[in-house]
PDB file of C-alpha atoms in Angstrom:
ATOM      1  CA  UNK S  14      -4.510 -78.372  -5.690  1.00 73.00           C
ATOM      2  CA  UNK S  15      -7.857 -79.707  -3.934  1.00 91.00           C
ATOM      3  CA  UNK S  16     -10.642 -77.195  -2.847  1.00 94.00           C
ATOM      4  CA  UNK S  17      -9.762 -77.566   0.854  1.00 95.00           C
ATOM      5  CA  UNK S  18      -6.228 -76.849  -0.039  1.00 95.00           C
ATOM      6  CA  UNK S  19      -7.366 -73.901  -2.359  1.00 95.00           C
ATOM      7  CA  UNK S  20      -9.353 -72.180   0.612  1.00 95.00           C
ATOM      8  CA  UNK S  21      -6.495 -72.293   3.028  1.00 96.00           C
ATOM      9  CA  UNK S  22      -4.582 -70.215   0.986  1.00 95.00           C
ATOM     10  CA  UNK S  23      -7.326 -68.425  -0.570  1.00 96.00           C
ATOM     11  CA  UNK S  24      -8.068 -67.320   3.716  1.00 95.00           C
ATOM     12  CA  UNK S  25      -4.251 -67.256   4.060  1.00 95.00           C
ATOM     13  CA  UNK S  26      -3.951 -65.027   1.511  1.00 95.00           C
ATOM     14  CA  UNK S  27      -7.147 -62.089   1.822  1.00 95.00           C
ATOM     15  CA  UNK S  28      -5.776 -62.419   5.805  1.00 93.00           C
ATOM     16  CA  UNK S  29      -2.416 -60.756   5.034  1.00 94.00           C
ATOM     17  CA  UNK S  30      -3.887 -58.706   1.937  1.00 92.00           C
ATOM     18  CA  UNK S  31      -7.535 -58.168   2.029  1.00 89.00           C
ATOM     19  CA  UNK S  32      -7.747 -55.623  -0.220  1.00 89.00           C
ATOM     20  CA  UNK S  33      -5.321 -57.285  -2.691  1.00 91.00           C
ATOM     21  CA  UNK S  34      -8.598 -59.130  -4.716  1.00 93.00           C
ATOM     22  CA  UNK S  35      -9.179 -58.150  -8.408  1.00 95.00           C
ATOM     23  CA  UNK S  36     -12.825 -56.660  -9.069  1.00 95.00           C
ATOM     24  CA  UNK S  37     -13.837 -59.956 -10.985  1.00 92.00           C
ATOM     25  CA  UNK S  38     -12.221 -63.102 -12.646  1.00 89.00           C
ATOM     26  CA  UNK S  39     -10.086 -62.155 -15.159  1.00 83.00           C
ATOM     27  CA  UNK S  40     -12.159 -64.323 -17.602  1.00 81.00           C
ATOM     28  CA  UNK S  41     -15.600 -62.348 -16.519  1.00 85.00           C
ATOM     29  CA  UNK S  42     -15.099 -58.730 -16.095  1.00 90.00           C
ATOM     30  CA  UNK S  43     -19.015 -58.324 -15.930  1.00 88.00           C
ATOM     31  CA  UNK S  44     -19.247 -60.629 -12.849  1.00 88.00           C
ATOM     32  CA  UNK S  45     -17.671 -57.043 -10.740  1.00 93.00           C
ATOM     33  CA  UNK S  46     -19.759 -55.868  -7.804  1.00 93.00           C
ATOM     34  CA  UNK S  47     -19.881 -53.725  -5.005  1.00 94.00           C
ATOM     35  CA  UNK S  48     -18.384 -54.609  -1.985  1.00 92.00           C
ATOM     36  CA  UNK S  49     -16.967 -58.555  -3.406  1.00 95.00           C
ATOM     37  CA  UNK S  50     -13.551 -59.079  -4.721  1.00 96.00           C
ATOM     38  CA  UNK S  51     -12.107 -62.093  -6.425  1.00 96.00           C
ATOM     39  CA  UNK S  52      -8.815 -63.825  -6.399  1.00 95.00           C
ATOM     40  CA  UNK S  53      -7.314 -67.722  -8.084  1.00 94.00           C
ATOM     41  CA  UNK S  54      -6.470 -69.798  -5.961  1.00 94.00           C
ATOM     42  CA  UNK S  55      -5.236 -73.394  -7.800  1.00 93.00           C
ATOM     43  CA  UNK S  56      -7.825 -74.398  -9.759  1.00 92.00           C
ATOM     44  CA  UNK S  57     -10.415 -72.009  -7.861  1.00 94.00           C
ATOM     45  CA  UNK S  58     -11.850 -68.485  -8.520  1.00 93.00           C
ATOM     46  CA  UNK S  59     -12.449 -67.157  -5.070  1.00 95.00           C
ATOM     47  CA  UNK S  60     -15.307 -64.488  -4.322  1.00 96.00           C
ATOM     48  CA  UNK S  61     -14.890 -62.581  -0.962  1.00 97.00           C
ATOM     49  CA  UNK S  62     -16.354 -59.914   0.832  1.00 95.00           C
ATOM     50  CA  UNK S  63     -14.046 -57.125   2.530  1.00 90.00           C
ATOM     51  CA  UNK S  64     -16.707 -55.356   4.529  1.00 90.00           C
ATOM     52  CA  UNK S  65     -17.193 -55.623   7.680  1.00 90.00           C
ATOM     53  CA  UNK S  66     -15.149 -58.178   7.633  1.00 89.00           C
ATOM     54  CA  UNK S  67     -13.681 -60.409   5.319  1.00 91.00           C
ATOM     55  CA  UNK S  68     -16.086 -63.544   4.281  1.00 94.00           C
ATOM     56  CA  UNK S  69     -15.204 -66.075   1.907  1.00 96.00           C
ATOM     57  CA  UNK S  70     -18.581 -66.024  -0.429  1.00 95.00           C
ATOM     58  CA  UNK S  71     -18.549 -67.603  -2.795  1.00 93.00           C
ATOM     59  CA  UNK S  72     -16.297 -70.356  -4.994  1.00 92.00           C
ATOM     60  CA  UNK S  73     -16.360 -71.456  -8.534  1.00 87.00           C
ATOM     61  CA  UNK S  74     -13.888 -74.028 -10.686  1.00 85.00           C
ATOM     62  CA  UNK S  75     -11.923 -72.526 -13.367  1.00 79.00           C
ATOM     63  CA  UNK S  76     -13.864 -74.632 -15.844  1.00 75.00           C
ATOM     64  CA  UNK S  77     -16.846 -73.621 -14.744  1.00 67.00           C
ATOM     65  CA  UNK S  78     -19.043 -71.454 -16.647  1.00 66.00           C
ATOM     66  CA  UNK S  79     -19.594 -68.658 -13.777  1.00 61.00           C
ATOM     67  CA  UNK S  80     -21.846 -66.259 -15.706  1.00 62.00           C
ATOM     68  CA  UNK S  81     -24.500 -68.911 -16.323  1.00 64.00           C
ATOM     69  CA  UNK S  82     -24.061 -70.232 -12.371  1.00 58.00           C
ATOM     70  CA  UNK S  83     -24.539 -66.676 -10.844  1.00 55.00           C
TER      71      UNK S  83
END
């Protein structure tokens, strides 16, 4: 799955269920903050905000080492 397909259902997806995201990739449990939730979509860990409203914030590739890019 590309990244522009991997948004699409990332938004798809926190539309129907916002409050469905994990606290922090599965991989990273110390990435968890406040306020952000995270979710896989394809190849993508998605970052999103719920509050006020739901913003995609950040996006990271499963390879990726997220601790050291944060």
């Amino acid at each position: 799955m590309n990244l522009m397909a991997a948004l699409q259902e990332a938004s798809d997806t926190i539309e129907r269920a916002p409050e469905g995201g994990l606290p922090a990739p599965r991989a990273y449990p110390q990435l968890a903050r406040p306020g952000l939730a995270w979710m896989k979509a394809g190849r993508y860990w998605i970052a999103y905000r719920i509050n006020p409203y739901p913003v995609i914030a950040a996006v990271f590739y499963e390879a990726a080492d997220i601790p050291r890019r944060l």
